[in-house]
PDB file of C-alpha atoms in Angstrom:
ATOM      1  CA  MET O   1      15.313 -21.722  23.173  1.00 95.00           C
ATOM      2  CA  LYS O   2      13.431 -23.276  20.779  1.00 97.00           C
ATOM      3  CA  PHE O   3      10.859 -21.333  17.874  1.00 98.00           C
ATOM      4  CA  ILE O   4       9.410 -22.404  14.681  1.00 98.00           C
ATOM      5  CA  HIS O   5       9.348 -19.093  11.687  1.00 98.00           C
ATOM      6  CA  THR O   6       5.868 -18.534   9.887  1.00 98.00           C
ATOM      7  CA  SER O   7       5.075 -16.410   7.614  1.00 97.00           C
ATOM      8  CA  ASP O   8       2.077 -15.775   4.993  1.00 97.00           C
ATOM      9  CA  TRP O   9      -0.998 -17.473   5.591  1.00 97.00           C
ATOM     10  CA  HIS O  10      -3.176 -15.796   3.622  1.00 96.00           C
ATOM     11  CA  LEU O  11      -7.012 -17.268   5.276  1.00 97.00           C
ATOM     12  CA  GLY O  12      -9.830 -16.495   3.289  1.00 95.00           C
ATOM     13  CA  LYS O  13      -7.443 -16.986   0.082  1.00 93.00           C
ATOM     14  CA  SER O  14     -10.177 -18.443  -3.348  1.00 90.00           C
ATOM     15  CA  LEU O  15      -7.518 -19.302  -6.185  1.00 86.00           C
ATOM     16  CA  GLU O  16      -9.981 -19.667  -9.494  1.00 83.00           C
ATOM     17  CA  GLY O  17     -11.900 -18.550  -7.221  1.00 84.00           C
ATOM     18  CA  HIS O  18     -12.774 -21.902  -5.360  1.00 87.00           C
ATOM     19  CA  SER O  19     -12.025 -21.731  -1.457  1.00 90.00           C
ATOM     20  CA  ARG O  20      -8.382 -23.151   0.414  1.00 93.00           C
ATOM     21  CA  LEU O  21     -10.353 -22.750   4.125  1.00 95.00           C
ATOM     22  CA  GLU O  22     -10.594 -26.726   3.931  1.00 95.00           C
ATOM     23  CA  GLU O  23      -7.265 -27.215   3.374  1.00 95.00           C
ATOM     24  CA  GLN O  24      -6.247 -24.339   5.162  1.00 97.00           C
ATOM     25  CA  GLU O  25      -8.685 -25.948   8.078  1.00 97.00           C
ATOM     26  CA  GLN O  26      -5.551 -28.816   7.933  1.00 97.00           C
ATOM     27  CA  PHE O  27      -2.798 -26.937   7.915  1.00 97.00           C
ATOM     28  CA  CYS O  28      -3.998 -24.785  11.340  1.00 98.00           C
ATOM     29  CA  SER O  29      -4.009 -28.123  12.354  1.00 97.00           C
ATOM     30  CA  ASP O  30      -1.567 -30.282  11.895  1.00 97.00           C
ATOM     31  CA  PHE O  31       0.724 -27.200  13.103  1.00 98.00           C
ATOM     32  CA  ILE O  32      -0.954 -27.554  16.233  1.00 98.00           C
ATOM     33  CA  ASP O  33       0.278 -30.745  16.433  1.00 98.00           C
ATOM     34  CA  LEU O  34       4.031 -29.730  14.906  1.00 98.00           C
ATOM     35  CA  VAL O  35       4.275 -27.501  17.115  1.00 98.00           C
ATOM     36  CA  ARG O  36       2.903 -29.049  20.785  1.00 97.00           C
ATOM     37  CA  SER O  37       5.620 -32.911  19.498  1.00 97.00           C
ATOM     38  CA  ASN O  38       8.325 -30.605  19.323  1.00 97.00           C
ATOM     39  CA  ASP O  39       7.833 -29.066  22.186  1.00 96.00           C
ATOM     40  CA  LEU O  40       8.531 -25.064  20.722  1.00 98.00           C
ATOM     41  CA  ASP O  41       8.780 -22.164  23.678  1.00 98.00           C
ATOM     42  CA  MET O  42       7.960 -19.360  20.680  1.00 98.00           C
ATOM     43  CA  VAL O  43       5.906 -19.633  16.937  1.00 98.00           C
ATOM     44  CA  ILE O  44       6.811 -16.240  14.882  1.00 98.00           C
ATOM     45  CA  ILE O  45       4.100 -15.679  12.198  1.00 98.00           C
ATOM     46  CA  ALA O  46       6.098 -13.079   9.754  1.00 98.00           C
ATOM     47  CA  GLY O  47       2.657 -11.335   8.415  1.00 94.00           C
ATOM     48  CA  ASP O  48      -0.134 -11.896   5.460  1.00 95.00           C
ATOM     49  CA  ILE O  49      -2.169 -13.429   8.849  1.00 97.00           C
ATOM     50  CA  TYR O  50      -4.756 -12.706   6.031  1.00 97.00           C
ATOM     51  CA  ASP O  51      -5.435 -12.628   2.760  1.00 95.00           C
ATOM     52  CA  THR O  52      -7.491  -9.857   2.252  1.00 94.00           C
ATOM     53  CA  SER O  53      -8.005  -6.836   4.694  1.00 93.00           C
ATOM     54  CA  ASN O  54     -11.676  -7.754   5.713  1.00 94.00           C
ATOM     55  CA  PRO O  55     -10.727 -11.241   5.784  1.00 94.00           C
ATOM     56  CA  PRO O  56     -14.209 -13.355   6.364  1.00 94.00           C
ATOM     57  CA  ALA O  57     -15.837 -14.496   9.376  1.00 95.00           C
ATOM     58  CA  GLN O  58     -14.439 -18.829   8.002  1.00 96.00           C
ATOM     59  CA  ALA O  59     -11.639 -16.791   8.052  1.00 96.00           C
ATOM     60  CA  GLU O  60     -10.397 -15.052  11.803  1.00 96.00           C
ATOM     61  CA  LYS O  61     -12.364 -17.724  13.732  1.00 96.00           C
ATOM     62  CA  LEU O  62      -9.356 -19.898  12.320  1.00 97.00           C
ATOM     63  CA  PHE O  63      -7.456 -17.950  13.536  1.00 97.00           C
ATOM     64  CA  TYR O  64      -8.592 -16.860  16.928  1.00 96.00           C
ATOM     65  CA  ARG O  65      -8.827 -20.757  17.151  1.00 97.00           C
ATOM     66  CA  THR O  66      -5.126 -22.158  15.975  1.00 98.00           C
ATOM     67  CA  VAL O  67      -3.194 -19.029  18.199  1.00 98.00           C
ATOM     68  CA  SER O  68      -5.132 -20.008  20.928  1.00 97.00           C
ATOM     69  CA  GLU O  69      -4.193 -23.885  21.163  1.00 97.00           C
ATOM     70  CA  LEU O  70      -0.512 -22.454  19.711  1.00 98.00           C
ATOM     71  CA  ALA O  71      -0.169 -20.299  23.044  1.00 97.00           C
ATOM     72  CA  GLU O  72      -1.429 -23.029  24.947  1.00 97.00           C
ATOM     73  CA  ASN O  73      -2.945 -20.223  27.503  1.00 96.00           C
ATOM     74  CA  GLY O  74       0.438 -18.276  28.142  1.00 96.00           C
ATOM     75  CA  LYS O  75       2.228 -21.946  28.607  1.00 97.00           C
ATOM     76  CA  ARG O  76       4.311 -21.432  24.747  1.00 97.00           C
ATOM     77  CA  CYS O  77       5.257 -17.419  23.539  1.00 98.00           C
ATOM     78  CA  VAL O  78       3.194 -16.007  19.985  1.00 98.00           C
ATOM     79  CA  VAL O  79       3.916 -13.403  17.884  1.00 98.00           C
ATOM     80  CA  ILE O  80       2.437 -12.512  14.831  1.00 98.00           C
ATOM     81  CA  ILE O  81       2.944  -9.022  12.387  1.00 98.00           C
ATOM     82  CA  ALA O  82       1.144  -7.422   9.829  1.00 97.00           C
ATOM     83  CA  GLY O  83       1.531  -7.777   6.331  1.00 95.00           C
ATOM     84  CA  ASN O  84       0.567  -5.686   3.215  1.00 94.00           C
ATOM     85  CA  HIS O  85      -1.921  -7.699   3.347  1.00 94.00           C
ATOM     86  CA  ASP O  86      -3.670  -7.396   6.835  1.00 95.00           C
ATOM     87  CA  ASN O  87      -5.215  -5.048   7.691  1.00 95.00           C
ATOM     88  CA  PRO O  88      -2.991  -4.089  10.477  1.00 95.00           C
ATOM     89  CA  GLU O  89      -5.936  -1.753  13.521  1.00 95.00           C
ATOM     90  CA  ARG O  90      -7.792  -4.575  12.724  1.00 95.00           C
ATOM     91  CA  LEU O  91      -5.726  -7.759  13.325  1.00 94.00           C
ATOM     92  CA  ALA O  92      -4.873  -5.605  16.539  1.00 93.00           C
ATOM     93  CA  ALA O  93      -8.509  -5.318  17.413  1.00 93.00           C
ATOM     94  CA  ALA O  94      -8.051  -8.618  19.740  1.00 91.00           C
ATOM     95  CA  SER O  95      -4.676  -8.238  21.049  1.00 93.00           C
ATOM     96  CA  PRO O  96      -6.539  -7.987  24.644  1.00 92.00           C
ATOM     97  CA  LEU O  97      -8.400 -10.654  24.505  1.00 93.00           C
ATOM     98  CA  ALA O  98      -5.120 -12.058  22.795  1.00 95.00           C
ATOM     99  CA  HIS O  99      -2.684 -11.203  25.276  1.00 96.00           C
ATOM    100  CA  GLU O 100      -4.387 -12.389  27.757  1.00 95.00           C
ATOM    101  CA  GLN O 101      -3.885 -15.849  26.802  1.00 96.00           C
ATOM    102  CA  GLY O 102       0.033 -14.739  25.411  1.00 96.00           C
ATOM    103  CA  ILE O 103      -0.108 -13.931  22.040  1.00 97.00           C
ATOM    104  CA  ILE O 104       1.451 -10.466  20.823  1.00 98.00           C
ATOM    105  CA  ILE O 105      -0.008  -8.755  17.651  1.00 98.00           C
ATOM    106  CA  LEU O 106       1.864  -6.245  16.246  1.00 97.00           C
ATOM    107  CA  GLY O 107      -0.638  -4.567  13.769  1.00 96.00           C
ATOM    108  CA  MET O 108       1.768  -1.099  12.565  1.00 95.00           C
ATOM    109  CA  PRO O 109       5.835  -0.225  12.700  1.00 94.00           C
ATOM    110  CA  ASP O 110       5.678   0.908  16.008  1.00 94.00           C
ATOM    111  CA  SER O 111       3.624  -1.190  18.015  1.00 95.00           C
ATOM    112  CA  PHE O 112       4.606  -2.621  20.681  1.00 95.00           C
ATOM    113  CA  THR O 113       2.700  -4.078  23.937  1.00 96.00           C
ATOM    114  CA  ASP O 114       2.783  -4.943  27.509  1.00 95.00           C
ATOM    115  CA  ALA O 115       5.082  -6.219  30.017  1.00 96.00           C
ATOM    116  CA  GLN O 116       2.979  -9.951  31.705  1.00 96.00           C
ATOM    117  CA  LYS O 117       4.254 -13.249  33.090  1.00 96.00           C
ATOM    118  CA  TYR O 118       2.421 -16.212  31.714  1.00 97.00           C
ATOM    119  CA  ASP O 119       3.728 -19.759  33.151  1.00 95.00           C
ATOM    120  CA  GLY O 120       5.609 -20.476  30.517  1.00 95.00           C
ATOM    121  CA  PHE O 121       7.349 -17.117  30.270  1.00 97.00           C
ATOM    122  CA  GLU O 122       7.495 -13.669  31.172  1.00 97.00           C
ATOM    123  CA  ILE O 123       7.260  -9.949  29.104  1.00 98.00           C
ATOM    124  CA  VAL O 124      10.060  -8.401  30.766  1.00 97.00           C
ATOM    125  CA  TYR O 125       9.258  -5.365  28.793  1.00 95.00           C
ATOM    126  CA  SER O 126       8.601  -4.070  25.485  1.00 96.00           C
ATOM    127  CA  GLU O 127       8.636  -0.820  23.955  1.00 95.00           C
ATOM    128  CA  SER O 128       8.808   0.964  20.107  1.00 94.00           C
ATOM    129  CA  GLY O 129       9.555  -2.219  17.545  1.00 95.00           C
ATOM    130  CA  CYS O 130      11.355  -3.603  20.520  1.00 97.00           C
ATOM    131  CA  ILE O 131      10.339  -6.676  23.293  1.00 98.00           C
ATOM    132  CA  GLU O 132      12.641  -8.533  25.351  1.00 97.00           C
ATOM    133  CA  LEU O 133      11.817 -12.082  26.627  1.00 98.00           C
ATOM    134  CA  ARG O 134      12.198 -14.544  29.585  1.00 97.00           C
ATOM    135  CA  ILE O 135      11.908 -17.856  28.448  1.00 97.00           C
ATOM    136  CA  LYS O 136      13.606 -20.274  30.362  1.00 91.00           C
ATOM    137  CA  ASP O 137      15.722 -18.353  31.992  1.00 92.00           C
ATOM    138  CA  GLU O 138      17.588 -16.819  28.997  1.00 96.00           C
ATOM    139  CA  SER O 139      16.407 -13.317  28.250  1.00 97.00           C
ATOM    140  CA  VAL O 140      15.743 -13.072  24.503  1.00 98.00           C
ATOM    141  CA  VAL O 141      14.986  -9.656  22.518  1.00 98.00           C
ATOM    142  CA  LEU O 142      12.921  -9.561  19.715  1.00 98.00           C
ATOM    143  CA  VAL O 143      13.466  -6.665  17.519  1.00 98.00           C
ATOM    144  CA  THR O 144       9.799  -5.853  15.291  1.00 98.00           C
ATOM    145  CA  LEU O 145       8.404  -4.185  12.346  1.00 97.00           C
ATOM    146  CA  PRO O 146       5.270  -4.853  11.056  1.00 97.00           C
ATOM    147  CA  TYR O 147       5.249  -3.778   6.543  1.00 95.00           C
ATOM    148  CA  PRO O 148       6.288  -1.004   5.948  1.00 93.00           C
ATOM    149  CA  SER O 149       4.373   0.832   3.047  1.00 89.00           C
ATOM    150  CA  GLU O 150       6.732   3.580   2.131  1.00 87.00           C
ATOM    151  CA  LYS O 151       2.983   5.972   4.426  1.00 86.00           C
ATOM    152  CA  ARG O 152       3.395   4.478   7.575  1.00 84.00           C
ATOM    153  CA  LEU O 153       7.659   4.431   7.455  1.00 83.00           C
ATOM    154  CA  ASN O 154       7.511   8.578   6.445  1.00 79.00           C
ATOM    155  CA  GLU O 155       4.899   8.514  10.880  1.00 78.00           C
ATOM    156  CA  VAL O 156       7.720   7.237  12.155  1.00 75.00           C
ATOM    157  CA  PHE O 157       9.836   9.675  11.112  1.00 72.00           C
ATOM    158  CA  SER O 158       7.181  12.322  11.039  1.00 68.00           C
ATOM    159  CA  ASN O 159       8.681  13.998  13.714  1.00 58.00           C
ATOM    160  CA  SER O 160      12.351  14.354  12.214  1.00 54.00           C
ATOM    161  CA  SER O 161      12.283  18.731  11.471  1.00 51.00           C
ATOM    162  CA  GLU O 162      15.912  17.398   9.265  1.00 59.00           C
ATOM    163  CA  ASP O 163      15.713  17.528   6.277  1.00 52.00           C
ATOM    164  CA  ASN O 164      18.854  14.866   5.456  1.00 59.00           C
ATOM    165  CA  ASP O 165      16.004  12.182   7.190  1.00 58.00           C
ATOM    166  CA  ARG O 166      13.091  13.196   4.950  1.00 56.00           C
ATOM    167  CA  GLN O 167      15.702  12.751   1.567  1.00 64.00           C
ATOM    168  CA  LYS O 168      16.426   9.022   2.732  1.00 81.00           C
ATOM    169  CA  SER O 169      15.469   6.391  -0.134  1.00 88.00           C
ATOM    170  CA  TYR O 170      13.099   4.302   1.695  1.00 90.00           C
ATOM    171  CA  THR O 171      16.115   1.639   2.223  1.00 92.00           C
ATOM    172  CA  GLU O 172      17.541   4.110   4.035  1.00 92.00           C
ATOM    173  CA  LYS O 173      15.446   4.527   6.523  1.00 93.00           C
ATOM    174  CA  ILE O 174      14.698   0.155   7.167  1.00 94.00           C
ATOM    175  CA  GLY O 175      17.872   0.348   7.670  1.00 95.00           C
ATOM    176  CA  GLU O 176      18.480   2.787  10.648  1.00 94.00           C
ATOM    177  CA  ILE O 177      15.301   2.160  12.844  1.00 95.00           C
ATOM    178  CA  PHE O 178      17.347  -1.445  12.923  1.00 96.00           C
ATOM    179  CA  GLU O 179      19.906  -0.454  13.859  1.00 95.00           C
ATOM    180  CA  GLN O 180      18.238   2.094  16.164  1.00 95.00           C
ATOM    181  CA  ARG O 181      15.906  -1.072  17.079  1.00 96.00           C
ATOM    182  CA  SER O 182      18.838  -3.739  17.753  1.00 95.00           C
ATOM    183  CA  SER O 183      20.810  -1.429  19.722  1.00 95.00           C
ATOM    184  CA  ARG O 184      18.596  -2.924  22.133  1.00 96.00           C
ATOM    185  CA  PHE O 185      20.586  -6.555  21.314  1.00 97.00           C
ATOM    186  CA  ARG O 186      22.796  -8.402  24.157  1.00 96.00           C
ATOM    187  CA  GLU O 187      25.894 -10.493  24.513  1.00 95.00           C
ATOM    188  CA  ASP O 188      23.740 -11.758  27.014  1.00 96.00           C
ATOM    189  CA  SER O 189      20.946 -12.025  25.252  1.00 97.00           C
ATOM    190  CA  ILE O 190      19.199 -14.294  22.401  1.00 98.00           C
ATOM    191  CA  ASN O 191      18.718 -11.673  19.024  1.00 98.00           C
ATOM    192  CA  ILE O 192      16.020 -11.966  17.124  1.00 98.00           C
ATOM    193  CA  ALA O 193      14.471  -9.385  13.892  1.00 98.00           C
ATOM    194  CA  VAL O 194       9.740 -10.021  12.721  1.00 98.00           C
ATOM    195  CA  SER O 195      10.003  -7.739   9.401  1.00 97.00           C
ATOM    196  CA  HIS O 196       7.596  -8.277   6.321  1.00 96.00           C
ATOM    197  CA  LEU O 197       8.952  -6.507   3.991  1.00 95.00           C
ATOM    198  CA  PHE O 198      10.778  -7.191  -0.415  1.00 93.00           C
ATOM    199  CA  VAL O 199      14.477  -8.731   0.158  1.00 94.00           C
ATOM    200  CA  LEU O 200      16.308  -8.448  -2.358  1.00 89.00           C
ATOM    201  CA  GLY O 201      17.631 -10.493  -4.278  1.00 83.00           C
ATOM    202  CA  GLY O 202      14.532 -12.168  -3.463  1.00 83.00           C
ATOM    203  CA  GLU O 203      13.192 -15.077  -5.695  1.00 83.00           C
ATOM    204  CA  THR O 204       9.313 -14.010  -6.569  1.00 80.00           C
ATOM    205  CA  THR O 205       6.201 -15.925  -6.504  1.00 76.00           C
ATOM    206  CA  ASP O 206       3.103 -15.328  -9.195  1.00 71.00           C
ATOM    207  CA  SER O 207       1.056 -15.057  -5.222  1.00 68.00           C
ATOM    208  CA  GLU O 208       2.120 -12.843  -4.011  1.00 65.00           C
ATOM    209  CA  ARG O 209       1.115  -9.536  -3.870  1.00 68.00           C
ATOM    210  CA  PRO O 210       3.883  -6.209  -5.338  1.00 66.00           C
ATOM    211  CA  ILE O 211       4.994  -4.049  -2.564  1.00 64.00           C
ATOM    212  CA  GLU O 212       7.751  -2.882  -4.115  1.00 60.00           C
ATOM    213  CA  LEU O 213       6.731   0.412  -6.712  1.00 55.00           C
ATOM    214  CA  GLY O 214       9.378   0.154  -9.310  1.00 52.00           C
ATOM    215  CA  GLY O 215      12.250  -0.890  -7.143  1.00 58.00           C
ATOM    216  CA  THR O 216      11.335   1.414  -4.425  1.00 72.00           C
ATOM    217  CA  LEU O 217      10.302  -0.449  -1.658  1.00 84.00           C
ATOM    218  CA  ILE O 218      13.135  -3.161  -1.814  1.00 90.00           C
ATOM    219  CA  VAL O 219      15.245  -3.646   1.124  1.00 93.00           C
ATOM    220  CA  ASN O 220      18.564  -3.797   0.287  1.00 94.00           C
ATOM    221  CA  THR O 221      20.509  -6.672   2.782  1.00 94.00           C
ATOM    222  CA  LYS O 222      23.228  -4.369   4.317  1.00 95.00           C
ATOM    223  CA  HIS O 223      20.429  -2.702   5.955  1.00 95.00           C
ATOM    224  CA  LEU O 224      19.209  -5.333   7.657  1.00 96.00           C
ATOM    225  CA  PRO O 225      19.647  -5.613  11.678  1.00 96.00           C
ATOM    226  CA  GLN O 226      23.228  -6.954  11.768  1.00 95.00           C
ATOM    227  CA  ASN O 227      24.082  -8.296  15.054  1.00 95.00           C
ATOM    228  CA  ALA O 228      21.020 -10.719  14.341  1.00 97.00           C
ATOM    229  CA  GLN O 229      21.120 -14.120  15.295  1.00 97.00           C
ATOM    230  CA  TYR O 230      18.402 -14.816  13.383  1.00 98.00           C
ATOM    231  CA  ILE O 231      16.165 -12.516  11.008  1.00 98.00           C
ATOM    232  CA  ALA O 232      12.292 -13.953  10.095  1.00 98.00           C
ATOM    233  CA  LEU O 233      11.210 -12.745   6.929  1.00 98.00           C
ATOM    234  CA  GLY O 234       7.389 -12.432   5.138  1.00 97.00           C
ATOM    235  CA  HIS O 235       6.405 -12.151   2.046  1.00 95.00           C
ATOM    236  CA  LEU O 236       7.632 -14.098   0.257  1.00 94.00           C
ATOM    237  CA  HIS O 237       5.902 -17.243  -1.077  1.00 94.00           C
ATOM    238  CA  LYS O 238       9.074 -19.054  -1.607  1.00 94.00           C
ATOM    239  CA  PRO O 239      11.075 -20.524   1.268  1.00 95.00           C
ATOM    240  CA  GLN O 240      14.526 -19.496   0.941  1.00 96.00           C
ATOM    241  CA  LYS O 241      17.422 -18.116   2.714  1.00 95.00           C
ATOM    242  CA  VAL O 242      18.358 -14.392   1.261  1.00 93.00           C
ATOM    243  CA  SER O 243      21.825 -13.358   2.381  1.00 91.00           C
ATOM    244  CA  ASP O 244      24.780 -15.117   2.636  1.00 90.00           C
ATOM    245  CA  ARG O 245      26.086 -13.362   5.751  1.00 92.00           C
ATOM    246  CA  LEU O 246      22.848 -12.762   7.636  1.00 95.00           C
ATOM    247  CA  ASN O 247      20.532 -15.530   9.108  1.00 97.00           C
ATOM    248  CA  ALA O 248      18.107 -14.275   6.812  1.00 97.00           C
ATOM    249  CA  TYR O 249      14.723 -16.219   5.867  1.00 97.00           C
ATOM    250  CA  TYR O 250      11.173 -16.844   4.039  1.00 97.00           C
ATOM    251  CA  SER O 251       9.636 -19.673   4.824  1.00 97.00           C
ATOM    252  CA  GLY O 252       6.789 -18.648   2.202  1.00 95.00           C
ATOM    253  CA  SER O 253       3.871 -20.254   2.386  1.00 96.00           C
ATOM    254  CA  PRO O 254       2.381 -22.778   3.851  1.00 96.00           C
ATOM    255  CA  LEU O 255      -0.046 -23.998   1.129  1.00 95.00           C
ATOM    256  CA  GLN O 256       1.242 -23.243  -2.779  1.00 92.00           C
ATOM    257  CA  TYR O 257      -0.701 -20.314  -4.194  1.00 90.00           C
ATOM    258  CA  SER O 258      -0.360 -20.605  -7.616  1.00 87.00           C
ATOM    259  CA  LYS O 259       0.660 -22.687  -9.746  1.00 86.00           C
ATOM    260  CA  ASP O 260       4.402 -21.563 -10.408  1.00 85.00           C
ATOM    261  CA  GLU O 261       4.709 -22.896  -6.348  1.00 87.00           C
ATOM    262  CA  ARG O 262       4.152 -26.668  -7.923  1.00 86.00           C
ATOM    263  CA  SER O 263       7.942 -26.828  -7.968  1.00 82.00           C
ATOM    264  CA  TYR O 264       9.253 -26.661  -4.526  1.00 86.00           C
ATOM    265  CA  SER O 265       7.616 -28.114  -0.957  1.00 91.00           C
ATOM    266  CA  LYS O 266       6.055 -25.882   1.241  1.00 95.00           C
ATOM    267  CA  GLY O 267       7.464 -25.189   4.883  1.00 96.00           C
ATOM    268  CA  ALA O 268       8.982 -23.478   7.769  1.00 98.00           C
ATOM    269  CA  TYR O 269      12.175 -23.342   9.584  1.00 98.00           C
ATOM    270  CA  ILE O 270      12.654 -24.327  13.152  1.00 98.00           C
ATOM    271  CA  VAL O 271      15.220 -22.491  15.488  1.00 98.00           C
ATOM    272  CA  ASP O 272      17.112 -23.358  18.011  1.00 97.00           C
ATOM    273  CA  LEU O 273      18.705 -20.724  19.261  1.00 96.00           C
ATOM    274  CA  LYS O 274      21.897 -19.650  22.724  1.00 96.00           C
ATOM    275  CA  ALA O 275      22.601 -16.877  23.327  1.00 95.00           C
ATOM    276  CA  GLY O 276      26.074 -15.422  21.669  1.00 92.00           C
ATOM    277  CA  GLU O 277      26.317 -19.323  19.215  1.00 95.00           C
ATOM    278  CA  LYS O 278      25.596 -19.315  15.080  1.00 95.00           C
ATOM    279  CA  PRO O 279      21.852 -20.654  15.888  1.00 96.00           C
ATOM    280  CA  GLU O 280      20.487 -24.376  14.496  1.00 97.00           C
ATOM    281  CA  ILE O 281      18.012 -23.608  11.467  1.00 97.00           C
ATOM    282  CA  GLU O 282      16.290 -27.017  10.932  1.00 97.00           C
ATOM    283  CA  GLN O 283      14.137 -26.565   7.435  1.00 97.00           C
ATOM    284  CA  ILE O 284      10.804 -28.624   7.680  1.00 96.00           C
ATOM    285  CA  TYR O 285       8.179 -29.830   4.969  1.00 97.00           C
ATOM    286  CA  PHE O 286       4.145 -29.459   5.112  1.00 96.00           C
ATOM    287  CA  ARG O 287       2.219 -32.081   3.150  1.00 94.00           C
ATOM    288  CA  ASN O 288       0.467 -31.024   0.465  1.00 92.00           C
ATOM    289  CA  TYR O 289      -3.040 -31.026   0.920  1.00 91.00           C
ATOM    290  CA  LYS O 290      -4.446 -30.643  -3.008  1.00 90.00           C
ATOM    291  CA  PRO O 291      -1.049 -29.873  -4.987  1.00 88.00           C
ATOM    292  CA  ILE O 292      -2.143 -27.962  -8.007  1.00 87.00           C
ATOM    293  CA  GLU O 293      -2.147 -29.205 -11.797  1.00 88.00           C
ATOM    294  CA  VAL O 294      -1.819 -27.789 -14.536  1.00 88.00           C
ATOM    295  CA  PHE O 295      -2.497 -30.435 -17.817  1.00 90.00           C
ATOM    296  CA  LYS O 296      -0.759 -29.202 -21.578  1.00 90.00           C
ATOM    297  CA  CYS O 297      -3.349 -30.203 -24.691  1.00 92.00           C
ATOM    298  CA  ASN O 298      -1.786 -29.874 -28.207  1.00 92.00           C
ATOM    299  CA  GLY O 299      -4.524 -28.596 -29.297  1.00 90.00           C
ATOM    300  CA  ILE O 300      -8.579 -27.785 -29.524  1.00 88.00           C
ATOM    301  CA  GLU O 301      -9.753 -31.766 -29.988  1.00 85.00           C
TER     302      GLU O 301
END
């Protein structure tokens, strides 16, 4: 089973007052061609679909058109989670229509979907933060954690009467959620985790909106799902692996969104997975539609 991991599209974003929508439209068109030419079974978009919680109508139209073409009316599974820039309720508002096409949109940390069979795959079951799919006669267990702000995370633990639970640190709570949800992973299934987090050791850029407050919202790699074959992360705009032990990757943003992003290429990861085996991970690169250039001078003259 092959899928592509991307994130941080930030549709509707501007740079110094200049719209990036034209570049984003070119990227979306190329991305659709890339997915089709590689005959991929699934697309994972790990958050920050939009740049703001109230995106312009053009950005929303571009997003809906793109994911609809990616899904091809249930031929391909498309999984989307909310990031810290997204309004989770607004993002998930289209879920009833999207679900009919094989598009799974998850806004909140406890989100789930409904079982359904499509031409290209099947949603076997779903519960809070976990989905089992059937793709090419293979079972795929997908653990999901859309951006868990401190408030949303506390809501997950709100039913607990234990003082210890309430006093746990942010990273410990994340670890407990992942441990609970990843218990669904099996030896005979393909096991993937998807989240939008700031993981300890990740390299930041100027274009990200910080989600950590004095370091309190940083997640330690030991609290990621240890038994996942691949962990698809969103938030950081530089493509990078964040763990020596785990296959935990940030795909990065598809476009340069700040001048300090000029020094590396943008892209995504295509992952080939089989149950019980190590993943084959290929980094692919996108076109640079409008390179950011910085001009320096020695004086006013």
